[in-house]
Amino acid sequence: MSTFATHTVSGSPAANDGIAAERFNALGIPVDNLDMEAAVEQVVDLVYRFPRDRRARYVSTVNVDFLVNALGVAGGGARHPELLEVLRSSDLVTADGFPIVMLSKLMGNPLKARVTGADLVPALARRAAKEGLRLYLLGGREEIARQAADILEADNPGLEIAGVESPMVHTQGEGLMNFEADDERIIEDINRSGADILLIGLGNPKQEQWFWRHRDRLKVPVSIGIGGTFEFIAGTVKRAPEWVQRHHLEWLFRITQDPKRLWKRYAEGLVKLSLLVAPVLKLRARELLLKRFGRRRANSVTWTHFSGPNRASAATVVLPRLLDRGTLQSVLRDMRNEPRRDTLFLLDFSATRRIELAAMQPMFELGRRVASGQCQAVFVGIGRALRRQLAAWRILDLFEGEQLCATNVHEPLATRQHAADIPLRFYATDNTLMVYLHGDIDSSLLRRSGLDSVLSLVAAHQNCVIDLRFARLLESSAVVTLHRLAAVLGEERLLLAGVHASVRRMFDVADMPRPLRLISDSEQRRLMTAA
């Protein structure tokens, strides 16, 4: 017999629930709201967390280039899905560029300060000298990195530099095919060095991709992407005077240092940022008008809990017409505190017409929590108006896909089965082996899932179709693995199906010399049904 119960939760615009209130969401990328002193403290805290779980952590210093490289300026999804995933997954994100700080003010969630990589590294070096922490410098030109290391040691007596390396790193093209062998010696040297903090000065997006593809092998507690900071420390590129930095004119000073190269770069960056933020600023202006002339009141929502046969558990909630931050944080808190990990949450947005901008970060957290498998949830009734708002925020990707959405609450209750995530499933016909990949796919997962063993079942007369429609993210390392498999099996016999926009962009980003063969759904059905 099935049973149900209800309980009501309330929220208000002033509600504060931990991280959501301490982060500003910059177009789908959460930025921590802290100043330099707090940033240094956070990095040191991350170092001391390492012995508990042995997980390598990453710190991103985000500026306009990061936003443009990850998101692009056109709609329809991320320009660089892997880079976007790294930034969203970073353990700490600081605002390196003043435009990020200005955007936070325009959107009513001002960041405390700009925390640049060029300022963070010297501050960390001072703290590291006191704490006995060791730094490793990776990237930049060899003589520049070595000079930066010498200056840091001279300025901070007692500071220990664990190593300096300036490798050639490949993140696209034919050189990417050998990335494991090329990086093997570097990884071993870094791990042997006993470094506590790895400073990666490869520039964006190389430094993010390099860390991401080696994150499971690195034994350094914290890595930080710092771009061209070594050149600032070495003095080969001048920083603007402090008064110029205080007036947020450092970009103008840098143009005077290299006008032929930088004026065009900054002009393009300004235009692209304007295109990125215009939809959000339009929403902000509308929200301010509604706040001025409309009435606000706290919302309350009611959960309905179902208990069905076989101990199945589900909880539904109908969200209000105006979804404010406090209400959404209350919903998130209830989901986190749910004692049963197998409960299926159904969030009904059919009555919701607008989500306030202050709720962007908790809305992002909700999407990430579900997309990453931390809980089982289905979003019901997300209409066109909400889709446009989520698209303007650049988080629509977290609320799309047939596994996440439904038209009504009865569909998932009646038809969906939430089993443990299985990254690889395969089925064989007389002439075709069908392989379905699910979730976030990288090279190590493909090895662990036994794809090589599955492909050994392919007979000489068979094709192999790898279906990627359920792959949320295909990392560049997985693109390399697929190309290697095609070389072994034969490029005409390894076929890719269900290649959606995010996966296609990763093939474009990898820029491999020989494209793999893509087939349509109709071709896939023909292969499945052919005798």
Short mmCIF file of C-alpha atoms in Angstrom, two decimals:
data_model
loop_
_atom_site.label_atom_id
_atom_site.label_comp_id
_atom_site.label_asym_id
_atom_site.label_seq_id
_atom_site.Cartn_x
_atom_site.Cartn_y
_atom_site.Cartn_z
CA MET A 1 0.00 0.00 0.00
CA SER A 2 1.18 3.52 -0.83
CA THR A 3 1.11 6.32 1.75
CA PHE A 4 1.84 10.02 1.71
CA ALA A 5 2.47 12.88 4.13
CA THR A 6 3.09 16.62 3.85
CA HIS A 7 5.26 19.26 5.51
CA THR A 8 5.65 22.95 4.79
CA VAL A 9 8.84 25.01 4.56
CA SER A 10 9.12 28.75 4.14
CA GLY A 11 11.75 31.07 2.82
CA SER A 12 12.37 34.78 2.55
CA PRO A 13 14.56 36.94 0.32
CA ALA A 14 16.90 37.56 3.23
CA ALA A 15 17.48 33.91 4.02
CA ASN A 16 21.10 32.86 4.21
CA ASP A 17 22.15 29.25 3.77
CA GLY A 18 25.92 28.85 3.65
CA ILE A 19 27.79 28.79 0.39
CA ALA A 20 24.92 29.99 -1.80
CA ALA A 21 25.05 33.41 -0.12
CA GLU A 22 28.87 33.50 -0.18
CA ARG A 23 29.25 33.04 -3.91
CA PHE A 24 28.35 35.18 -6.88
CA ASN A 25 27.29 33.27 -9.97
CA ALA A 26 29.01 34.80 -13.00
CA LEU A 27 26.97 33.38 -15.87
CA GLY A 28 27.03 29.80 -14.65
CA ILE A 29 30.46 29.99 -12.98
CA PRO A 30 30.37 30.43 -9.17
CA VAL A 31 32.87 33.00 -7.84
CA ASP A 32 33.75 33.04 -4.13
CA ASN A 33 33.04 36.31 -2.33
CA LEU A 34 36.26 36.98 -0.43
CA ASP A 35 39.18 39.37 -0.20
CA MET A 36 42.91 38.58 -0.46
CA GLU A 37 43.38 37.67 3.20
CA ALA A 38 40.41 35.29 3.12
CA ALA A 39 41.59 33.78 -0.19
CA VAL A 40 45.01 32.95 1.28
CA GLU A 41 43.33 31.46 4.35
CA GLN A 42 41.08 29.31 2.15
CA VAL A 43 44.01 28.00 0.09
CA VAL A 44 45.95 27.05 3.23
CA ASP A 45 42.84 25.35 4.62
CA LEU A 46 42.54 23.32 1.40
CA VAL A 47 46.17 22.22 1.81
CA TYR A 48 45.46 20.88 5.30
CA ARG A 49 42.36 19.02 4.13
CA PHE A 50 44.42 16.85 1.78
CA PRO A 51 45.49 14.16 4.32
CA ARG A 52 41.81 13.39 5.02
CA ASP A 53 40.78 12.34 1.53
CA ARG A 54 43.94 12.60 -0.67
CA ARG A 55 41.95 14.60 -3.24
CA ALA A 56 43.86 17.14 -5.34
CA ARG A 57 42.02 20.48 -5.31
CA TYR A 58 42.00 23.31 -7.81
CA VAL A 59 41.79 27.10 -7.53
CA SER A 60 40.70 29.20 -10.54
CA THR A 61 41.42 32.91 -10.95
CA VAL A 62 38.70 33.97 -13.37
CA ASN A 63 38.71 36.96 -15.72
CA VAL A 64 36.79 37.90 -18.88
CA ASP A 65 38.91 35.58 -21.07
CA PHE A 66 37.79 32.63 -18.95
CA LEU A 67 34.12 33.50 -19.42
CA VAL A 68 34.47 33.99 -23.17
CA ASN A 69 36.61 30.86 -23.67
CA ALA A 70 34.25 28.67 -21.65
CA LEU A 71 30.88 30.08 -22.70
CA GLY A 72 31.34 31.77 -26.06
CA VAL A 73 29.03 34.62 -26.97
CA ALA A 74 26.40 32.71 -28.97
CA GLY A 75 23.60 30.81 -27.30
CA GLY A 76 23.10 27.08 -27.55
CA GLY A 77 25.59 25.76 -25.02
CA ALA A 78 29.18 26.10 -23.88
CA ARG A 79 31.96 26.96 -26.32
CA HIS A 80 34.39 24.74 -24.34
CA PRO A 81 32.42 22.21 -22.22
CA GLU A 82 35.51 20.76 -20.51
CA LEU A 83 36.80 24.19 -19.44
CA LEU A 84 33.34 25.11 -18.15
CA GLU A 85 33.25 21.89 -16.10
CA VAL A 86 36.67 22.64 -14.56
CA LEU A 87 35.60 26.16 -13.56
CA ARG A 88 32.30 24.93 -12.13
CA SER A 89 34.08 22.15 -10.21
CA SER A 90 36.90 24.30 -8.82
CA ASP A 91 37.22 24.24 -5.04
CA LEU A 92 37.87 27.98 -4.95
CA VAL A 93 37.24 30.63 -7.62
CA THR A 94 38.47 34.22 -7.32
CA ALA A 95 37.64 37.27 -9.43
CA ASP A 96 40.88 38.05 -11.25
CA GLY A 97 39.37 40.72 -13.51
CA PHE A 98 37.61 43.93 -12.50
CA PRO A 99 34.76 43.33 -15.02
CA ILE A 100 33.75 40.30 -12.90
CA VAL A 101 33.56 42.55 -9.82
CA MET A 102 31.60 45.19 -11.74
CA LEU A 103 29.18 42.55 -13.04
CA SER A 104 28.54 41.36 -9.47
CA LYS A 105 27.65 44.93 -8.44
CA LEU A 106 25.33 45.45 -11.41
CA MET A 107 23.52 42.23 -10.53
CA GLY A 108 23.02 43.19 -6.90
CA ASN A 109 25.42 40.66 -5.36
CA PRO A 110 28.69 42.63 -5.02
CA LEU A 111 31.97 40.82 -4.50
CA LYS A 112 34.18 42.13 -1.71
CA ALA A 113 37.34 42.49 -3.76
CA ARG A 114 39.32 41.55 -6.84
CA VAL A 115 41.78 38.73 -6.09
CA THR A 116 44.26 38.37 -8.96
CA GLY A 117 46.74 35.58 -9.51
CA ALA A 118 49.53 38.17 -9.68
CA ASP A 119 48.66 39.32 -6.13
CA LEU A 120 47.69 35.92 -4.74
CA VAL A 121 51.03 34.21 -5.47
CA PRO A 122 53.24 36.67 -3.50
CA ALA A 123 50.72 36.63 -0.63
CA LEU A 124 50.74 32.82 -0.61
CA ALA A 125 54.54 32.77 -0.72
CA ARG A 126 54.66 34.90 2.45
CA ARG A 127 52.22 32.59 4.20
CA ALA A 128 53.97 29.45 2.91
CA ALA A 129 57.31 30.65 4.34
CA LYS A 130 55.68 30.97 7.78
CA GLU A 131 53.78 27.67 7.57
CA GLY A 132 56.60 25.61 6.03
CA LEU A 133 54.61 24.89 2.86
CA ARG A 134 56.46 24.08 -0.37
CA LEU A 135 55.67 25.62 -3.78
CA TYR A 136 56.19 24.09 -7.22
CA LEU A 137 56.24 26.36 -10.31
CA LEU A 138 54.93 24.82 -13.54
CA GLY A 139 54.76 26.66 -16.86
CA GLY A 140 56.07 29.83 -18.47
CA ARG A 141 59.38 30.09 -20.26
CA GLU A 142 62.09 28.21 -18.40
CA GLU A 143 64.27 31.22 -17.62
CA ILE A 144 61.25 33.27 -16.52
CA ALA A 145 59.89 30.55 -14.19
CA ARG A 146 63.34 30.06 -12.64
CA GLN A 147 63.78 33.80 -12.17
CA ALA A 148 60.33 34.06 -10.54
CA ALA A 149 61.25 31.21 -8.17
CA ASP A 150 64.52 32.97 -7.18
CA ILE A 151 62.68 36.24 -6.48
CA LEU A 152 60.03 34.53 -4.37
CA GLU A 153 62.74 32.82 -2.30
CA ALA A 154 64.70 36.07 -1.88
CA ASP A 155 61.61 38.02 -0.82
CA ASN A 156 60.43 35.34 1.61
CA PRO A 157 63.26 33.89 3.75
CA GLY A 158 62.54 30.29 4.61
CA LEU A 159 60.34 29.67 1.59
CA GLU A 160 61.12 26.35 -0.09
CA ILE A 161 60.62 25.95 -3.83
CA ALA A 162 60.03 22.24 -4.43
CA GLY A 163 60.63 22.43 -8.18
CA VAL A 164 60.44 24.45 -11.39
CA GLU A 165 59.36 22.99 -14.73
CA SER A 166 58.47 24.60 -18.07
CA PRO A 167 57.07 21.78 -20.20
CA MET A 168 55.53 21.70 -23.65
CA VAL A 169 51.86 20.85 -23.05
CA HIS A 170 49.46 19.73 -25.77
CA THR A 171 45.72 20.23 -25.38
CA GLN A 172 44.66 19.87 -29.01
CA GLY A 173 45.81 18.53 -32.35
CA GLU A 174 47.95 15.51 -33.09
CA GLY A 175 50.22 16.18 -30.10
CA LEU A 176 47.29 15.38 -27.81
CA MET A 177 47.46 11.70 -28.84
CA ASN A 178 50.58 11.20 -26.67
CA PHE A 179 49.65 13.36 -23.68
CA GLU A 180 50.08 10.56 -21.08
CA ALA A 181 53.63 9.75 -22.15
CA ASP A 182 54.54 13.42 -22.56
CA ASP A 183 53.29 14.32 -19.05
CA GLU A 184 54.42 11.16 -17.23
CA ARG A 185 57.84 12.47 -16.14
CA ILE A 186 56.38 15.81 -15.04
CA ILE A 187 53.69 14.16 -12.90
CA GLU A 188 56.25 11.87 -11.27
CA ASP A 189 58.60 14.80 -10.55
CA ILE A 190 55.81 16.90 -9.02
CA ASN A 191 54.59 14.00 -6.85
CA ARG A 192 58.13 13.18 -5.66
CA SER A 193 58.86 16.83 -4.81
CA GLY A 194 56.59 16.91 -1.77
CA ALA A 195 55.05 20.19 -2.94
CA ASP A 196 52.02 21.49 -1.09
CA ILE A 197 50.93 24.06 -3.68
CA LEU A 198 51.36 23.73 -7.46
CA LEU A 199 51.37 27.05 -9.36
CA ILE A 200 50.34 26.34 -12.96
CA GLY A 201 51.27 29.17 -15.35
CA LEU A 202 50.23 27.67 -18.69
CA GLY A 203 47.50 30.19 -19.48
CA ASN A 204 43.80 29.57 -20.00
CA PRO A 205 42.52 27.02 -21.00
CA LYS A 206 45.74 24.93 -21.05
CA GLN A 207 46.34 25.09 -17.30
CA GLU A 208 42.76 24.05 -16.50
CA GLN A 209 42.80 21.17 -18.99
CA TRP A 210 46.23 19.98 -17.81
CA PHE A 211 45.12 19.82 -14.18
CA TRP A 212 41.77 18.22 -15.05
CA ARG A 213 43.22 15.33 -17.03
CA HIS A 214 45.74 14.53 -14.25
CA ARG A 215 43.60 15.34 -11.20
CA ASP A 216 43.38 11.69 -10.10
CA ARG A 217 47.16 11.20 -10.29
CA LEU A 218 48.43 14.40 -8.68
CA LYS A 219 49.53 14.12 -5.05
CA VAL A 220 49.79 17.87 -4.51
CA PRO A 221 47.07 19.18 -2.17
CA VAL A 222 46.28 22.39 -4.09
CA SER A 223 46.90 23.52 -7.67
CA ILE A 224 46.27 27.10 -8.78
CA GLY A 225 45.93 28.36 -12.36
CA ILE A 226 47.83 31.65 -12.42
CA GLY A 227 48.24 32.49 -16.13
CA GLY A 228 51.15 34.90 -16.77
CA THR A 229 51.95 35.62 -13.10
CA PHE A 230 55.56 34.39 -13.39
CA GLU A 231 56.26 37.22 -15.86
CA PHE A 232 54.87 39.80 -13.42
CA ILE A 233 57.02 38.42 -10.59
CA ALA A 234 60.13 38.29 -12.78
CA GLY A 235 59.50 41.84 -13.98
CA THR A 236 59.45 41.02 -17.69
CA VAL A 237 55.88 42.39 -17.76
CA LYS A 238 55.19 45.46 -15.59
CA ARG A 239 52.23 45.73 -13.21
CA ALA A 240 50.35 48.99 -13.16
CA PRO A 241 51.08 51.37 -10.25
CA GLU A 242 48.88 50.78 -7.20
CA TRP A 243 46.85 53.96 -7.74
CA VAL A 244 46.03 52.78 -11.27
CA GLN A 245 44.92 49.40 -9.91
CA ARG A 246 42.77 51.09 -7.25
CA HIS A 247 40.96 53.04 -9.97
CA HIS A 248 40.44 49.84 -11.99
CA LEU A 249 42.49 51.09 -14.95
CA GLU A 250 45.12 48.34 -15.06
CA TRP A 251 43.78 47.20 -18.43
CA LEU A 252 44.55 50.65 -19.87
CA PHE A 253 48.08 50.56 -18.44
CA ARG A 254 48.69 47.13 -19.98
CA ILE A 255 47.58 48.38 -23.40
CA THR A 256 50.27 51.07 -23.23
CA GLN A 257 52.86 48.32 -22.62
CA ASP A 258 52.00 46.38 -25.79
CA PRO A 259 49.48 48.40 -27.83
CA LYS A 260 49.78 46.46 -31.11
CA ARG A 261 48.76 43.19 -29.49
CA LEU A 262 46.59 44.18 -26.54
CA TRP A 263 44.26 46.92 -27.80
CA LYS A 264 42.53 44.50 -30.16
CA ARG A 265 42.38 41.76 -27.51
CA TYR A 266 40.79 44.07 -24.93
CA ALA A 267 38.39 45.60 -27.44
CA GLU A 268 37.21 42.16 -28.54
CA GLY A 269 36.92 41.06 -24.91
CA LEU A 270 34.76 44.09 -24.07
CA VAL A 271 32.43 43.47 -27.00
CA LYS A 272 32.11 39.76 -26.20
CA LEU A 273 31.49 40.43 -22.51
CA SER A 274 28.79 42.95 -23.43
CA LEU A 275 27.06 40.34 -25.59
CA LEU A 276 27.31 37.79 -22.77
CA VAL A 277 25.87 39.97 -20.03
CA ALA A 278 23.24 41.91 -22.01
CA PRO A 279 20.44 39.33 -21.46
CA VAL A 280 21.16 39.19 -17.71
CA LEU A 281 21.30 42.97 -17.35
CA LYS A 282 17.94 43.16 -19.11
CA LEU A 283 16.50 40.76 -16.53
CA ARG A 284 18.10 42.82 -13.76
CA ALA A 285 16.50 46.06 -15.03
CA ARG A 286 13.08 44.37 -15.20
CA GLU A 287 13.51 42.99 -11.69
CA LEU A 288 14.38 46.42 -10.28
CA LEU A 289 11.26 47.90 -11.86
CA LEU A 290 9.07 45.15 -10.43
CA LYS A 291 10.62 45.58 -6.99
CA ARG A 292 9.99 49.32 -7.09
CA PHE A 293 6.34 49.11 -8.06
CA GLY A 294 5.36 45.65 -6.84
CA ARG A 295 4.84 44.07 -3.43
CA ARG A 296 7.12 41.39 -2.00
CA ARG A 297 6.10 38.70 0.41
CA ALA A 298 7.74 35.57 1.74
CA ASN A 299 6.78 32.33 0.04
CA SER A 300 6.14 28.96 1.58
CA VAL A 301 6.14 25.61 -0.16
CA THR A 302 4.82 22.22 0.90
CA TRP A 303 6.51 18.88 0.31
CA THR A 304 4.32 15.85 -0.28
CA HIS A 305 6.06 12.57 0.57
CA PHE A 306 5.03 9.26 -1.02
CA SER A 307 5.89 5.78 0.20
CA GLY A 308 5.13 3.04 -2.30
CA PRO A 309 5.67 -0.70 -2.68
CA ASN A 310 9.20 -2.12 -2.47
CA ARG A 311 10.06 0.72 -0.07
CA ALA A 312 10.05 3.22 -2.95
CA SER A 313 10.17 6.82 -1.75
CA ALA A 314 9.36 10.08 -3.52
CA ALA A 315 8.80 13.70 -2.51
CA THR A 316 7.11 16.39 -4.60
CA VAL A 317 6.99 20.16 -4.18
CA VAL A 318 5.11 22.80 -6.19
CA LEU A 319 7.29 25.91 -6.42
CA PRO A 320 5.73 29.41 -6.21
CA ARG A 321 5.03 31.93 -8.98
CA LEU A 322 8.04 34.05 -7.91
CA LEU A 323 10.87 31.81 -6.76
CA ASP A 324 13.11 33.77 -4.39
CA ARG A 325 16.47 32.85 -2.94
CA GLY A 326 15.18 32.03 0.53
CA THR A 327 12.58 29.58 -0.73
CA LEU A 328 15.05 27.85 -3.03
CA GLN A 329 17.63 27.56 -0.26
CA SER A 330 14.99 26.00 1.99
CA VAL A 331 14.19 23.46 -0.71
CA LEU A 332 17.90 22.67 -1.14
CA ARG A 333 18.31 22.27 2.61
CA ASP A 334 15.41 19.80 2.75
CA MET A 335 16.90 17.78 -0.11
CA ARG A 336 20.29 17.64 1.61
CA ASN A 337 18.70 16.61 4.94
CA GLU A 338 16.49 13.88 3.47
CA PRO A 339 17.46 10.74 5.46
CA ARG A 340 16.77 8.34 2.57
CA ARG A 341 19.41 8.55 -0.16
CA ASP A 342 17.17 6.78 -2.70
CA THR A 343 14.30 9.30 -2.48
CA LEU A 344 13.17 10.63 -5.86
CA PHE A 345 12.52 14.40 -5.69
CA LEU A 346 10.01 15.92 -8.11
CA LEU A 347 10.30 19.72 -8.36
CA ASP A 348 7.25 21.19 -10.09
CA PHE A 349 7.99 24.54 -11.80
CA SER A 350 4.65 24.72 -13.69
CA ALA A 351 3.36 27.62 -11.58
CA THR A 352 6.68 29.50 -11.55
CA ARG A 353 6.86 32.52 -13.85
CA ARG A 354 10.09 34.11 -12.65
CA ILE A 355 13.17 33.34 -10.53
CA GLU A 356 14.81 36.29 -8.83
CA LEU A 357 18.43 37.00 -9.77
CA ALA A 358 19.59 36.53 -6.17
CA ALA A 359 18.52 32.89 -6.54
CA MET A 360 20.92 32.24 -9.43
CA GLN A 361 23.59 30.58 -7.28
CA PRO A 362 21.22 28.26 -5.33
CA MET A 363 19.49 27.44 -8.64
CA PHE A 364 22.92 26.54 -10.04
CA GLU A 365 23.65 24.40 -6.97
CA LEU A 366 20.35 22.59 -7.45
CA GLY A 367 21.16 21.77 -11.08
CA ARG A 368 24.71 20.68 -10.25
CA ARG A 369 23.53 18.52 -7.36
CA VAL A 370 21.16 16.62 -9.63
CA ALA A 371 23.42 16.49 -12.71
CA SER A 372 26.33 15.12 -10.63
CA GLY A 373 24.18 12.35 -9.14
CA GLN A 374 24.28 13.60 -5.54
CA CYS A 375 20.53 13.11 -5.45
CA GLN A 376 17.78 11.75 -7.69
CA ALA A 377 15.47 14.47 -8.97
CA VAL A 378 13.28 15.35 -11.92
CA PHE A 379 12.31 18.91 -12.94
CA VAL A 380 8.68 19.19 -13.96
CA GLY A 381 6.97 21.87 -16.05
CA ILE A 382 9.87 24.21 -16.90
CA GLY A 383 8.15 26.51 -19.40
CA ARG A 384 9.48 28.80 -22.11
CA ALA A 385 9.82 31.87 -19.90
CA LEU A 386 11.93 30.00 -17.33
CA ARG A 387 14.00 28.38 -20.07
CA ARG A 388 14.81 31.84 -21.46
CA GLN A 389 15.85 33.02 -18.01
CA LEU A 390 18.03 29.96 -17.36
CA ALA A 391 19.58 30.39 -20.82
CA ALA A 392 20.40 34.04 -20.05
CA TRP A 393 22.06 32.87 -16.81
CA ARG A 394 23.97 30.24 -18.86
CA ILE A 395 22.79 27.36 -16.65
CA LEU A 396 20.06 25.90 -18.89
CA ASP A 397 22.30 22.89 -19.60
CA LEU A 398 21.83 21.76 -15.98
CA PHE A 399 18.06 21.52 -16.43
CA GLU A 400 17.83 19.78 -19.79
CA GLY A 401 17.78 16.17 -20.94
CA GLU A 402 15.20 13.45 -20.80
CA GLN A 403 16.72 12.03 -17.62
CA LEU A 404 16.08 15.33 -15.78
CA CYS A 405 12.82 16.70 -17.16
CA ALA A 406 9.19 15.65 -17.33
CA THR A 407 5.91 17.26 -18.37
CA ASN A 408 4.03 16.17 -15.22
CA VAL A 409 4.70 14.51 -11.87
CA HIS A 410 2.99 11.24 -12.83
CA GLU A 411 5.46 10.35 -15.60
CA PRO A 412 8.57 9.86 -13.42
CA LEU A 413 6.58 8.22 -10.62
CA ALA A 414 5.13 5.70 -13.05
CA THR A 415 7.98 5.03 -15.46
CA ARG A 416 11.37 6.06 -14.12
CA GLN A 417 13.75 3.68 -12.46
CA HIS A 418 16.69 5.23 -10.66
CA ALA A 419 19.37 2.58 -10.55
CA ALA A 420 23.03 3.10 -9.83
CA ASP A 421 24.77 4.95 -12.63
CA ILE A 422 26.37 2.53 -15.08
CA PRO A 423 28.79 4.35 -17.40
CA LEU A 424 28.80 1.68 -20.10
CA ARG A 425 26.16 -0.68 -21.51
CA PHE A 426 26.46 -2.76 -24.66
CA TYR A 427 24.20 -4.88 -26.87
CA ALA A 428 25.15 -7.07 -29.82
CA THR A 429 23.31 -7.81 -33.07
CA ASP A 430 24.48 -10.05 -35.90
CA ASN A 431 26.53 -7.34 -37.54
CA THR A 432 26.83 -4.51 -34.99
CA LEU A 433 28.00 -4.03 -31.42
CA MET A 434 26.13 -1.12 -29.77
CA VAL A 435 27.93 0.62 -26.88
CA TYR A 436 26.12 3.26 -24.79
CA LEU A 437 28.19 5.66 -22.66
CA HIS A 438 26.60 7.58 -19.77
CA GLY A 439 27.54 10.56 -17.60
CA ASP A 440 30.95 12.23 -17.49
CA ILE A 441 33.41 10.34 -19.69
CA ASP A 442 37.21 10.53 -19.45
CA SER A 443 39.99 8.15 -20.49
CA SER A 444 40.41 6.57 -17.04
CA LEU A 445 36.68 5.81 -16.81
CA LEU A 446 36.77 4.16 -20.24
CA ARG A 447 39.65 1.98 -19.07
CA ARG A 448 37.92 1.06 -15.80
CA SER A 449 34.61 0.31 -17.51
CA GLY A 450 36.25 -2.30 -19.71
CA LEU A 451 35.59 -0.72 -23.11
CA ASP A 452 38.73 -2.38 -24.52
CA SER A 453 37.40 -5.78 -23.45
CA VAL A 454 33.99 -5.03 -24.97
CA LEU A 455 35.56 -4.04 -28.28
CA SER A 456 37.54 -7.28 -28.33
CA LEU A 457 34.16 -8.95 -28.90
CA VAL A 458 33.77 -7.20 -32.25
CA ALA A 459 34.16 -9.74 -35.01
CA ALA A 460 35.90 -9.03 -38.30
CA HIS A 461 32.55 -8.49 -40.08
CA GLN A 462 31.00 -6.29 -37.40
CA ASN A 463 30.75 -2.54 -36.90
CA CYS A 464 30.93 -0.90 -33.49
CA VAL A 465 28.55 1.99 -32.77
CA ILE A 466 29.34 4.10 -29.70
CA ASP A 467 26.25 6.05 -28.66
CA LEU A 468 27.00 9.31 -26.81
CA ARG A 469 23.51 10.75 -26.37
CA PHE A 470 23.60 10.10 -22.60
CA ALA A 471 27.14 11.45 -22.13
CA ARG A 472 26.92 14.68 -20.14
CA LEU A 473 30.57 15.59 -20.72
CA LEU A 474 33.13 14.01 -23.04
CA GLU A 475 36.55 15.13 -21.82
CA SER A 476 39.46 15.68 -24.20
CA SER A 477 41.24 12.62 -22.81
CA ALA A 478 38.22 10.49 -23.83
CA VAL A 479 38.35 12.00 -27.34
CA VAL A 480 41.93 10.73 -27.56
CA THR A 481 40.86 7.26 -26.41
CA LEU A 482 38.15 7.07 -29.07
CA HIS A 483 40.65 8.03 -31.78
CA ARG A 484 43.03 5.33 -30.57
CA LEU A 485 40.24 2.76 -30.66
CA ALA A 486 39.38 3.84 -34.20
CA ALA A 487 43.00 3.32 -35.23
CA VAL A 488 42.91 -0.24 -33.85
CA LEU A 489 39.43 -1.21 -35.04
CA GLY A 490 39.46 0.75 -38.29
CA GLU A 491 38.04 4.22 -38.82
CA GLU A 492 35.27 2.89 -41.08
CA ARG A 493 34.09 0.38 -38.47
CA LEU A 494 34.02 2.61 -35.39
CA LEU A 495 30.91 4.79 -35.68
CA LEU A 496 29.63 7.49 -33.32
CA ALA A 497 25.90 8.09 -32.79
CA GLY A 498 23.85 10.45 -30.65
CA VAL A 499 26.51 13.17 -30.85
CA HIS A 500 24.82 16.20 -29.28
CA ALA A 501 26.14 19.78 -29.26
CA SER A 502 28.30 19.52 -26.12
CA VAL A 503 30.06 16.37 -27.36
CA ARG A 504 30.52 17.83 -30.85
CA ARG A 505 32.18 20.91 -29.35
CA MET A 506 34.71 18.75 -27.52
CA PHE A 507 35.68 17.11 -30.81
CA ASP A 508 36.09 20.61 -32.25
CA VAL A 509 38.18 21.73 -29.23
CA ALA A 510 40.46 18.67 -29.48
CA ASP A 511 41.03 19.48 -33.17
CA MET A 512 42.32 16.02 -34.06
CA PRO A 513 43.76 15.63 -37.57
CA ARG A 514 41.39 12.84 -38.71
CA PRO A 515 37.69 13.15 -37.81
CA LEU A 516 35.77 10.13 -36.60
CA ARG A 517 32.73 8.95 -38.54
CA LEU A 518 29.39 10.21 -37.21
CA ILE A 519 26.09 8.56 -38.12
CA SER A 520 22.49 9.73 -37.82
CA ASP A 521 19.80 8.11 -35.69
CA SER A 522 18.21 6.65 -38.82
CA GLU A 523 21.52 5.03 -39.82
CA GLN A 524 21.88 3.68 -36.30
CA ARG A 525 18.39 2.14 -36.40
CA ARG A 526 19.17 0.57 -39.80
CA LEU A 527 22.34 -1.04 -38.40
CA MET A 528 20.45 -2.32 -35.34
CA THR A 529 17.71 -3.94 -37.42
CA ALA A 530 19.80 -5.23 -40.35
CA ALA A 531 20.07 -8.97 -40.59
#
